[in-house]
Short mmCIF file of C-alpha atoms and ligand atoms in Angstrom, two decimals:
data_model
loop_
_atom_site.label_atom_id
_atom_site.label_comp_id
_atom_site.label_asym_id
_atom_site.label_seq_id
_atom_site.Cartn_x
_atom_site.Cartn_y
_atom_site.Cartn_z
CA MET A 1 -126.51 173.15 0.64
CA ALA A 2 -129.04 170.39 -0.11
CA VAL A 3 -131.78 170.97 -2.68
CA TYR A 4 -134.65 168.94 -4.14
CA ILE A 5 -134.56 168.58 -7.93
CA ILE A 6 -137.94 167.65 -9.41
CA GLU A 7 -138.70 166.90 -13.04
CA GLY A 8 -142.46 167.36 -13.11
CA SER A 9 -145.53 166.31 -15.07
CA THR A 10 -145.20 162.58 -14.32
CA PRO A 11 -148.45 161.03 -13.03
CA LEU A 12 -148.11 159.01 -9.81
CA HIS A 13 -149.24 155.40 -9.42
CA GLY A 14 -148.97 152.82 -6.65
CA ASN A 15 -149.29 152.45 -2.90
CA ILE A 16 -147.66 154.33 -0.07
CA ARG A 17 -147.70 153.66 3.69
CA VAL A 18 -147.72 156.64 6.06
CA HIS A 19 -145.51 156.87 9.14
CA GLY A 20 -146.55 157.70 12.68
CA ALA A 21 -147.82 161.22 13.33
CA LYS A 22 -145.21 163.87 14.16
CA ASN A 23 -147.78 165.92 16.06
CA ALA A 24 -148.72 162.91 18.18
CA ALA A 25 -145.16 161.65 18.73
CA LEU A 26 -143.81 165.00 20.01
CA PRO A 27 -146.19 165.41 23.00
CA VAL A 28 -145.88 161.69 23.78
CA LEU A 29 -142.07 162.08 23.89
CA ALA A 30 -142.48 165.09 26.21
CA ALA A 31 -144.86 163.10 28.44
CA ALA A 32 -142.34 160.21 28.49
CA LEU A 33 -140.46 162.18 31.17
CA LEU A 34 -143.11 161.01 33.66
CA PRO A 35 -143.44 157.19 33.47
CA PRO A 36 -140.24 155.32 34.45
CA GLU A 37 -140.02 153.60 31.06
CA SER A 38 -141.84 154.22 27.78
CA GLU A 39 -141.78 152.20 24.60
CA ILE A 40 -143.16 154.28 21.74
CA GLU A 41 -143.84 152.30 18.58
CA GLY A 42 -144.21 154.03 15.24
CA CYS A 43 -142.21 157.07 16.36
CA PRO A 44 -141.42 158.67 12.98
CA ARG A 45 -137.77 159.32 12.04
CA LEU A 46 -137.88 163.07 11.61
CA SER A 47 -135.61 165.94 12.59
CA ASP A 48 -138.32 167.18 15.01
CA THR A 49 -138.60 163.85 16.83
CA ALA A 50 -134.77 163.68 16.91
CA ALA A 51 -134.83 167.14 18.52
CA ALA A 52 -137.40 165.99 21.12
CA MET A 53 -135.26 162.94 21.93
CA ASN A 54 -132.25 165.24 22.34
CA ILE A 55 -134.21 167.34 24.83
CA LEU A 56 -134.97 164.17 26.82
CA ARG A 57 -131.27 163.24 26.69
CA SER A 58 -130.28 166.73 27.80
CA LEU A 59 -132.53 166.22 30.86
CA GLY A 60 -130.71 162.97 31.65
CA CYS A 61 -133.06 160.34 30.14
CA ARG A 62 -131.69 157.34 28.29
CA VAL A 63 -133.26 157.34 24.81
CA GLU A 64 -132.79 154.92 21.96
CA GLN A 65 -134.57 154.43 18.67
CA GLN A 66 -134.66 150.91 17.26
CA PRO A 67 -134.36 150.17 13.52
CA ASP A 68 -138.14 149.54 13.41
CA SER A 69 -138.61 153.17 14.67
CA THR A 70 -139.69 152.19 18.21
CA ALA A 71 -138.34 154.77 20.65
CA GLN A 72 -137.38 153.59 24.14
CA VAL A 73 -137.19 156.18 26.89
CA ASP A 74 -135.84 155.42 30.35
CA SER A 75 -136.60 158.52 32.41
CA ARG A 76 -135.34 157.15 35.74
CA PRO A 77 -131.86 158.76 35.56
CA ALA A 78 -133.30 162.19 34.55
CA GLN A 79 -132.31 165.10 36.77
CA GLY A 80 -132.25 168.20 34.55
CA TRP A 81 -134.99 170.82 34.71
CA GLU A 82 -133.65 173.23 32.11
CA ILE A 83 -134.05 172.97 28.33
CA PRO A 84 -130.93 174.35 26.62
CA GLU A 85 -131.67 177.35 24.41
CA SER A 86 -130.19 175.58 21.36
CA CYS A 87 -132.87 172.84 21.75
CA MET A 88 -135.66 175.43 22.14
CA ARG A 89 -134.51 177.16 18.95
CA GLU A 90 -134.35 173.93 17.02
CA MET A 91 -137.97 173.11 17.78
CA ARG A 92 -140.19 175.88 19.06
CA SER A 93 -142.94 173.43 19.99
CA SER A 94 -140.57 172.23 22.74
CA ILE A 95 -142.77 174.35 25.04
CA ILE A 96 -144.84 171.15 25.44
CA PHE A 97 -142.01 169.91 27.72
CA LEU A 98 -142.84 172.60 30.25
CA GLY A 99 -145.73 170.77 31.97
CA ALA A 100 -143.70 167.55 32.20
CA ILE A 101 -140.56 169.16 33.65
CA LEU A 102 -142.56 171.21 36.13
CA THR A 103 -144.48 168.12 37.24
CA ARG A 104 -141.35 166.06 37.71
CA TYR A 105 -139.12 168.60 39.48
CA GLY A 106 -141.42 171.36 40.71
CA ARG A 107 -139.19 173.70 38.76
CA ALA A 108 -138.37 174.41 35.10
CA ARG A 109 -136.38 176.86 33.04
CA VAL A 110 -136.96 177.18 29.30
CA SER A 111 -136.15 180.00 26.91
CA PHE A 112 -139.12 181.92 25.50
CA PRO A 113 -140.13 180.30 22.21
CA GLY A 114 -140.70 183.72 20.55
CA GLY A 115 -141.90 184.27 16.99
CA CYS A 116 -141.45 181.67 14.27
CA GLU A 117 -142.06 181.07 10.64
CA LEU A 118 -145.85 180.92 11.13
CA GLY A 119 -145.99 184.32 12.84
CA PRO A 120 -146.11 185.01 16.58
CA ARG A 121 -146.81 181.86 18.59
CA PRO A 122 -148.03 183.08 21.96
CA ILE A 123 -148.03 180.73 24.96
CA ASP A 124 -150.22 182.81 27.29
CA LEU A 125 -152.85 180.02 27.49
CA HIS A 126 -150.19 177.46 28.51
CA LEU A 127 -148.80 179.74 31.21
CA ALA A 128 -152.16 180.89 32.60
CA ALA A 129 -153.30 177.26 32.94
CA LEU A 130 -150.11 176.17 34.72
CA GLU A 131 -150.41 179.16 37.05
CA ARG A 132 -153.93 178.07 37.97
CA MET A 133 -152.42 174.71 38.90
CA GLY A 134 -149.99 176.34 41.33
CA ALA A 135 -146.96 177.26 39.21
CA VAL A 136 -145.24 180.60 39.68
CA ILE A 137 -143.80 181.82 36.40
CA ARG A 138 -141.31 184.65 35.98
CA GLU A 139 -139.83 186.01 32.79
CA ASP A 140 -136.14 186.47 33.24
CA HIS A 141 -133.70 187.56 30.48
CA GLY A 142 -135.72 185.91 27.67
CA ALA A 143 -136.27 182.73 29.69
CA LEU A 144 -139.21 181.44 31.68
CA ASP A 145 -138.32 180.55 35.23
CA CYS A 146 -141.07 178.38 36.73
CA THR A 147 -141.42 176.98 40.20
CA VAL A 148 -144.09 175.16 42.18
CA PRO A 149 -143.89 176.58 45.73
CA MET A 150 -146.16 173.84 47.10
CA GLY A 151 -143.84 171.17 45.62
CA ARG A 152 -146.66 169.51 43.69
CA LEU A 153 -149.07 171.04 41.19
CA HIS A 154 -152.74 170.88 42.16
CA GLY A 155 -155.88 170.28 40.15
CA ALA A 156 -157.87 173.27 38.93
CA GLU A 157 -160.81 174.24 36.78
CA ILE A 158 -159.38 175.66 33.55
CA VAL A 159 -161.19 177.16 30.58
CA LEU A 160 -159.24 177.69 27.35
CA SER A 161 -160.55 180.67 25.38
CA PHE A 162 -159.29 178.94 22.20
CA PRO A 163 -158.89 175.16 21.82
CA SER A 164 -155.09 175.38 21.65
CA VAL A 165 -153.53 172.01 20.87
CA GLY A 166 -150.27 172.78 22.68
CA ALA A 167 -151.95 174.23 25.78
CA THR A 168 -154.30 171.22 26.02
CA GLN A 169 -151.27 168.91 25.88
CA ASN A 170 -149.37 170.87 28.53
CA VAL A 171 -152.35 170.86 30.91
CA LEU A 172 -153.00 167.13 30.46
CA ILE A 173 -149.36 166.24 31.12
CA ALA A 174 -149.23 168.54 34.16
CA ALA A 175 -152.57 167.29 35.55
CA VAL A 176 -151.93 163.54 35.60
CA LEU A 177 -149.68 163.71 38.66
CA ALA A 178 -151.21 166.83 40.21
CA GLU A 179 -153.03 166.67 43.51
CA GLY A 180 -156.78 166.38 42.99
CA ARG A 181 -159.02 166.90 39.99
CA THR A 182 -158.41 169.07 36.95
CA ILE A 183 -161.34 169.98 34.73
CA LEU A 184 -160.27 171.38 31.37
CA ARG A 185 -163.00 173.05 29.31
CA GLY A 186 -162.56 174.32 25.75
CA ALA A 187 -159.90 171.65 25.16
CA ALA A 188 -158.61 170.84 21.69
CA GLN A 189 -160.13 167.70 20.15
CA GLU A 190 -157.46 166.77 17.61
CA PRO A 191 -156.76 163.02 17.22
CA GLU A 192 -153.26 163.78 18.54
CA ILE A 193 -154.88 164.78 21.87
CA ASP A 194 -156.68 161.43 22.05
CA ASP A 195 -153.35 159.74 21.34
CA LEU A 196 -151.67 161.55 24.24
CA ILE A 197 -154.56 160.56 26.52
CA ARG A 198 -154.14 156.90 25.46
CA PHE A 199 -150.42 157.11 26.25
CA LEU A 200 -150.94 158.68 29.68
CA ASN A 201 -153.84 156.41 30.64
CA GLY A 202 -151.71 153.45 29.49
CA ALA A 203 -149.16 154.56 32.12
CA GLY A 204 -151.81 154.65 34.86
CA ALA A 205 -153.21 158.19 34.51
CA ARG A 206 -156.94 158.81 35.00
CA ILE A 207 -158.16 161.03 32.19
CA ARG A 208 -161.64 160.91 30.77
CA GLN A 209 -163.67 162.96 28.38
CA ASP A 210 -166.93 164.24 29.84
CA PHE A 211 -168.41 165.66 26.66
CA ALA A 212 -166.70 167.11 23.59
CA GLY A 213 -164.06 169.60 24.66
CA THR A 214 -164.23 168.84 28.40
CA LEU A 215 -161.51 166.67 29.91
CA ILE A 216 -161.45 165.48 33.50
CA VAL A 217 -158.15 164.39 35.03
CA ASP A 218 -157.93 162.80 38.48
CA GLY A 219 -154.35 163.11 39.65
CA VAL A 220 -152.53 159.92 40.67
CA ASP A 221 -149.39 159.50 42.79
CA SER A 222 -147.22 157.75 40.22
CA LEU A 223 -147.18 156.33 36.70
CA HIS A 224 -145.88 152.96 35.57
CA ALA A 225 -144.03 151.72 32.49
CA VAL A 226 -146.01 151.99 29.28
CA ARG A 227 -146.01 150.71 25.73
CA HIS A 228 -147.76 152.82 23.11
CA ARG A 229 -148.25 152.97 19.33
CA VAL A 230 -148.42 156.43 17.79
CA ILE A 231 -151.39 157.10 15.46
CA PRO A 232 -150.72 157.44 11.71
CA ASP A 233 -149.82 160.89 10.38
CA ARG A 234 -153.00 162.42 8.92
CA ILE A 235 -151.09 165.39 7.48
CA ALA A 236 -148.51 163.18 5.72
CA ALA A 237 -151.46 161.16 4.32
CA ALA A 238 -153.16 164.36 3.10
CA THR A 239 -149.87 165.53 1.55
CA TYR A 240 -149.41 162.33 -0.49
CA LEU A 241 -153.03 162.57 -1.69
CA CYS A 242 -152.29 166.15 -2.83
CA CYS A 243 -149.12 164.98 -4.61
CA ALA A 244 -151.25 162.65 -6.73
CA ALA A 245 -154.00 165.24 -7.17
CA ALA A 246 -151.55 167.81 -8.54
CA ALA A 247 -149.40 165.45 -10.64
CA GLY A 248 -152.27 163.21 -11.85
CA GLY A 249 -152.58 159.43 -11.65
CA SER A 250 -154.02 157.14 -9.04
CA ILE A 251 -152.52 156.16 -5.65
CA THR A 252 -153.53 154.44 -2.44
CA VAL A 253 -152.36 155.77 0.92
CA GLU A 254 -152.21 152.85 3.37
CA GLY A 255 -151.91 152.68 7.13
CA CYS A 256 -153.93 155.86 7.73
CA VAL A 257 -157.22 156.54 9.56
CA PRO A 258 -159.71 157.89 6.98
CA ALA A 259 -161.91 159.38 9.75
CA HIS A 260 -158.99 161.69 10.67
CA LEU A 261 -159.04 162.95 7.06
CA ALA A 262 -162.77 163.69 7.03
CA ALA A 263 -162.30 167.44 6.48
CA VAL A 264 -159.56 167.06 3.86
CA LEU A 265 -161.29 164.61 1.51
CA PRO A 266 -164.32 166.78 0.51
CA PRO A 267 -162.19 169.50 -1.21
CA LEU A 268 -160.41 166.74 -3.17
CA GLU A 269 -163.79 165.38 -4.27
CA GLN A 270 -165.03 168.88 -5.01
CA ALA A 271 -162.06 169.25 -7.40
CA GLY A 272 -163.25 166.14 -9.25
CA CYS A 273 -161.04 163.44 -7.72
CA ARG A 274 -162.54 160.03 -7.04
CA VAL A 275 -161.83 159.16 -3.41
CA ARG A 276 -162.46 155.74 -1.88
CA THR A 277 -161.88 154.85 1.75
CA TRP A 278 -161.35 151.59 3.60
CA ARG A 279 -160.75 150.92 7.28
CA ASP A 280 -157.10 152.00 7.07
CA ALA A 281 -156.54 153.26 3.53
CA VAL A 282 -157.62 156.01 1.12
CA ALA A 283 -157.38 155.73 -2.66
CA ILE A 284 -157.49 158.69 -5.03
CA THR A 285 -158.00 158.73 -8.79
CA VAL A 286 -157.39 162.06 -10.41
CA PRO A 287 -159.33 163.46 -13.41
CA LYS A 288 -157.57 164.93 -16.50
CA ARG A 289 -158.29 168.46 -15.20
CA LEU A 290 -158.99 169.40 -11.60
CA GLY A 291 -161.88 171.75 -10.89
CA SER A 292 -162.17 174.55 -8.33
CA LEU A 293 -162.11 173.65 -4.62
CA GLY A 294 -164.60 176.36 -3.68
CA TRP A 295 -164.00 177.68 -0.14
CA VAL A 296 -161.46 176.12 2.22
CA ARG A 297 -161.40 177.48 5.79
CA THR A 298 -158.87 176.22 8.34
CA MET A 299 -160.43 175.48 11.72
CA PRO A 300 -159.67 173.50 14.88
CA TYR A 301 -160.41 169.76 14.51
CA PRO A 302 -162.77 168.40 13.22
CA GLY A 303 -162.49 171.33 10.80
CA PHE A 304 -160.03 171.58 7.92
CA PRO A 305 -156.47 171.42 9.39
CA THR A 306 -154.15 174.39 9.04
CA ASP A 307 -151.32 171.91 8.38
CA ALA A 308 -153.03 170.75 5.15
CA GLN A 309 -153.68 174.28 3.87
CA ALA A 310 -150.45 174.67 1.87
CA PRO A 311 -150.48 171.22 0.20
CA VAL A 312 -154.16 171.56 -0.77
CA MET A 313 -153.58 175.10 -2.06
CA THR A 314 -151.11 173.72 -4.62
CA MET A 315 -153.88 171.54 -6.03
CA ALA A 316 -156.14 174.57 -6.30
CA ALA A 317 -153.38 176.39 -8.20
CA VAL A 318 -153.49 173.83 -11.02
CA GLY A 319 -157.27 173.37 -11.18
CA ASP A 320 -159.82 175.19 -13.33
CA GLY A 321 -161.65 178.13 -11.79
CA THR A 322 -161.17 180.09 -8.59
CA SER A 323 -160.73 178.74 -5.06
CA ILE A 324 -160.75 180.79 -1.86
CA PHE A 325 -158.79 179.90 1.28
CA VAL A 326 -159.24 181.47 4.72
CA GLU A 327 -156.46 180.77 7.26
CA ASN A 328 -158.02 181.11 10.69
CA ILE A 329 -155.32 179.52 12.89
CA PHE A 330 -151.99 181.23 12.10
CA GLU A 331 -151.22 184.76 10.93
CA SER A 332 -148.32 184.16 8.54
CA ARG A 333 -149.09 180.89 6.95
CA TYR A 334 -149.08 181.93 3.29
CA LYS A 335 -145.33 182.19 2.68
CA HIS A 336 -145.55 179.43 0.08
CA ALA A 337 -147.99 181.52 -2.01
CA GLY A 338 -145.27 183.87 -3.32
CA GLU A 339 -143.07 180.90 -4.23
CA LEU A 340 -145.98 179.14 -5.96
CA ASN A 341 -146.49 182.34 -7.99
CA ARG A 342 -142.84 182.07 -9.13
CA LEU A 343 -143.84 178.72 -10.66
CA GLY A 344 -146.68 180.42 -12.54
CA ALA A 345 -149.54 180.14 -10.03
CA LYS A 346 -152.00 183.04 -9.66
CA ILE A 347 -152.52 183.57 -5.95
CA LYS A 348 -153.55 186.87 -4.38
CA LEU A 349 -153.40 187.45 -0.64
CA GLU A 350 -155.44 189.81 1.51
CA GLY A 351 -154.87 189.25 5.23
CA LYS A 352 -156.06 185.79 6.10
CA VAL A 353 -157.71 185.27 2.69
CA ALA A 354 -156.01 183.77 -0.38
CA VAL A 355 -157.69 183.83 -3.79
CA ILE A 356 -156.34 181.19 -6.14
CA GLU A 357 -157.11 181.38 -9.83
CA GLY A 358 -156.23 178.02 -11.37
CA VAL A 359 -153.78 178.03 -14.29
CA PRO A 360 -153.48 175.38 -17.03
CA GLN A 361 -149.85 174.56 -16.19
CA LEU A 362 -147.08 175.54 -13.73
CA SER A 363 -143.54 175.82 -15.04
CA GLY A 364 -140.45 174.70 -13.12
CA ALA A 365 -138.16 177.26 -11.45
CA PRO A 366 -135.92 177.56 -8.36
CA VAL A 367 -137.98 178.19 -5.21
CA SER A 368 -137.27 178.26 -1.50
CA ALA A 369 -139.00 176.35 1.32
CA GLU A 370 -139.63 178.59 4.32
CA ASP A 371 -141.57 176.26 6.57
CA LEU A 372 -142.48 172.58 6.81
CA ARG A 373 -145.89 172.37 5.13
CA GLY A 374 -145.15 175.24 2.76
CA GLY A 375 -142.01 173.36 1.71
CA ALA A 376 -144.06 170.22 1.01
CA ALA A 377 -146.45 172.38 -1.07
CA LEU A 378 -143.53 173.46 -3.26
CA VAL A 379 -142.50 169.85 -3.87
CA ILE A 380 -146.12 169.12 -4.85
CA ALA A 381 -146.02 172.08 -7.25
CA GLY A 382 -142.74 170.76 -8.69
CA LEU A 383 -144.44 167.39 -9.35
CA ALA A 384 -147.17 169.19 -11.32
CA ALA A 385 -144.94 171.68 -13.16
CA GLN A 386 -143.46 171.34 -16.61
CA GLY A 387 -139.66 171.16 -16.52
CA GLU A 388 -137.29 171.26 -13.59
CA THR A 389 -138.11 172.73 -10.16
CA GLN A 390 -135.46 173.18 -7.49
CA VAL A 391 -136.69 173.43 -3.91
CA MET A 392 -134.10 174.95 -1.61
CA HIS A 393 -133.93 174.40 2.18
CA PRO A 394 -135.32 170.83 2.27
CA GLN A 395 -134.37 170.69 5.97
CA TYR A 396 -137.77 172.24 6.72
CA ILE A 397 -139.46 169.32 4.96
CA ASP A 398 -137.36 166.83 6.97
CA ARG A 399 -139.09 168.12 10.10
CA GLY A 400 -142.31 166.33 9.13
CA TYR A 401 -141.85 163.80 6.31
CA ALA A 402 -139.67 160.69 6.62
CA TYR A 403 -138.16 159.34 3.38
CA PHE A 404 -140.20 161.87 1.38
CA GLU A 405 -138.29 161.72 -1.90
CA GLU A 406 -137.83 157.92 -1.71
CA ASN A 407 -141.59 157.51 -1.20
CA LEU A 408 -142.37 159.82 -4.11
CA ARG A 409 -139.90 158.00 -6.36
CA ALA A 410 -141.63 154.71 -5.46
CA LEU A 411 -144.82 156.27 -6.87
CA GLY A 412 -143.01 157.10 -10.13
CA ALA A 413 -141.99 160.71 -9.46
CA ASP A 414 -138.68 162.06 -10.71
CA VAL A 415 -137.42 163.63 -7.44
CA TYR A 416 -133.86 163.71 -6.13
CA ARG A 417 -132.08 165.48 -3.32
CA ILE A 418 -128.59 166.60 -4.15
C1 UD1 U 1 -151.17 174.15 15.81
C2 UD1 U 1 -152.43 173.52 15.24
C3 UD1 U 1 -152.20 172.05 15.18
C4 UD1 U 1 -150.96 171.80 14.33
C5 UD1 U 1 -149.75 172.54 14.88
C6 UD1 U 1 -148.53 172.43 13.99
C7 UD1 U 1 -154.77 174.14 15.54
C8 UD1 U 1 -155.82 174.58 16.49
N1 UD1 U 1 -153.57 173.89 16.05
O1 UD1 U 1 -150.96 173.63 17.10
O2 UD1 U 1 -153.31 171.39 14.63
O3 UD1 U 1 -150.68 170.46 14.25
O4 UD1 U 1 -150.08 173.91 14.99
O5 UD1 U 1 -148.65 173.15 12.83
O6 UD1 U 1 -155.02 174.00 14.36
N2 UD1 U 1 -152.59 180.62 20.83
C9 UD1 U 1 -152.61 181.69 21.71
N3 UD1 U 1 -152.09 181.50 22.98
C10 UD1 U 1 -151.56 180.32 23.38
C11 UD1 U 1 -151.55 179.25 22.46
C12 UD1 U 1 -152.08 179.44 21.21
O7 UD1 U 1 -153.07 182.78 21.39
O8 UD1 U 1 -151.10 180.22 24.53
C13 UD1 U 1 -153.13 180.81 19.46
C14 UD1 U 1 -152.01 180.72 18.43
O9 UD1 U 1 -151.42 181.96 18.20
C15 UD1 U 1 -152.75 180.25 17.20
C16 UD1 U 1 -153.83 179.35 17.79
O10 UD1 U 1 -153.98 179.72 19.15
O11 UD1 U 1 -153.35 181.32 16.55
C17 UD1 U 1 -153.52 177.88 17.63
O12 UD1 U 1 -152.51 177.55 18.47
P1 UD1 U 1 -152.21 176.09 19.02
O13 UD1 U 1 -153.27 175.12 18.71
O14 UD1 U 1 -151.78 176.25 20.43
O15 UD1 U 1 -150.94 175.79 18.18
P2 UD1 U 1 -150.13 174.50 18.15
O16 UD1 U 1 -150.23 173.76 19.43
O17 UD1 U 1 -148.81 174.86 17.61
#
């Protein structure tokens, strides 16, 4: 079994370049079922993107990833309309393939994604929207059996009661080739949504934003080949900034979009870090002691991202004073808190609230990653702790960070995977 071994308390220095965004690449790969050919530059080499490419292969697409990370998808030979259960289990967000498969074949069968490490992940908004567009969905022995009796989905007026990122992506993908106009209100506004729109419009779709949260899609009859570059990963960028904040030192994260980090940078500044931004880079210089972060509440974009909650919490654990986090997006997203406490942190949980009393020093110990961002938070804690920290189950971290330990070593950290 692989494990990360971290010898902590070494300040980080230097520059790091972030890879393409996992959360942008995954929906773009799902949407790549629709244009005949897609060339996706900056597709990060992660276990989740590998899983998405395997789903495309299982449907009959030809998929290759070049050494420079560009993914090439030829969807012309595709014929399958069923996602194997093993693929669904490997990546529960594979539900974003539903809209694409249904659009292409008028039929789809996927197993129910069920609960996951972040608590129940309902898909009622996805299904209700697709039903409004003409899909008939039946639950059958733990699988979703979907058909489009009219052959082609049709446009509809859809209102999301919560700006779900996944549901917005499914509706957009389903709407581009639907008959007529789809108006989606209450849509998510994450940068990864804009990226998907750029990909689809690049292939000939007609999607426009009316005002914030309202998307208008005029269905077209076909899409053409497309070349697209995935946006930089804002969560990976935030994670590296937190690595430096917790371990000390001064680093520059290059190749990112500072505007996408607008909600993450103020807590870092509040803790006393000096943050400077350029067009495509953010530099952080960390004080001798971090201060409290005050209140951090996760919210849909442009609010503070739920994916950055765990990494930023680790910083709060080693700062002076008390910080309070409120997790508003997912129910069970504090699994890392118990493991951080094993390293000497003082975190108390009450429902969606976490109260973090900063301690002068964490001390290394064996801990276990239980989800992607929580796993990254434990590596960050290991970088700050005195002595050796072992982080078990690094496969969770591989879902979202390419060359994580190599990148950290390049910044001076003592991190190995054995
Ligand atoms: C969420 C995050 C996204 C992040 C991703 C991976 C938000 C709003 N979304 O996207 O930024 O990158 O996780 O960690 O921060 N929900 C329903 N019914 C549905 C769909 C969602 O009730 O049909 C609820 C979920 O239970 C959850 C909330 O809506 O409480 C957010 O879900 P959603 O945005 O759909 O999740 P992801 O697409 O996974």
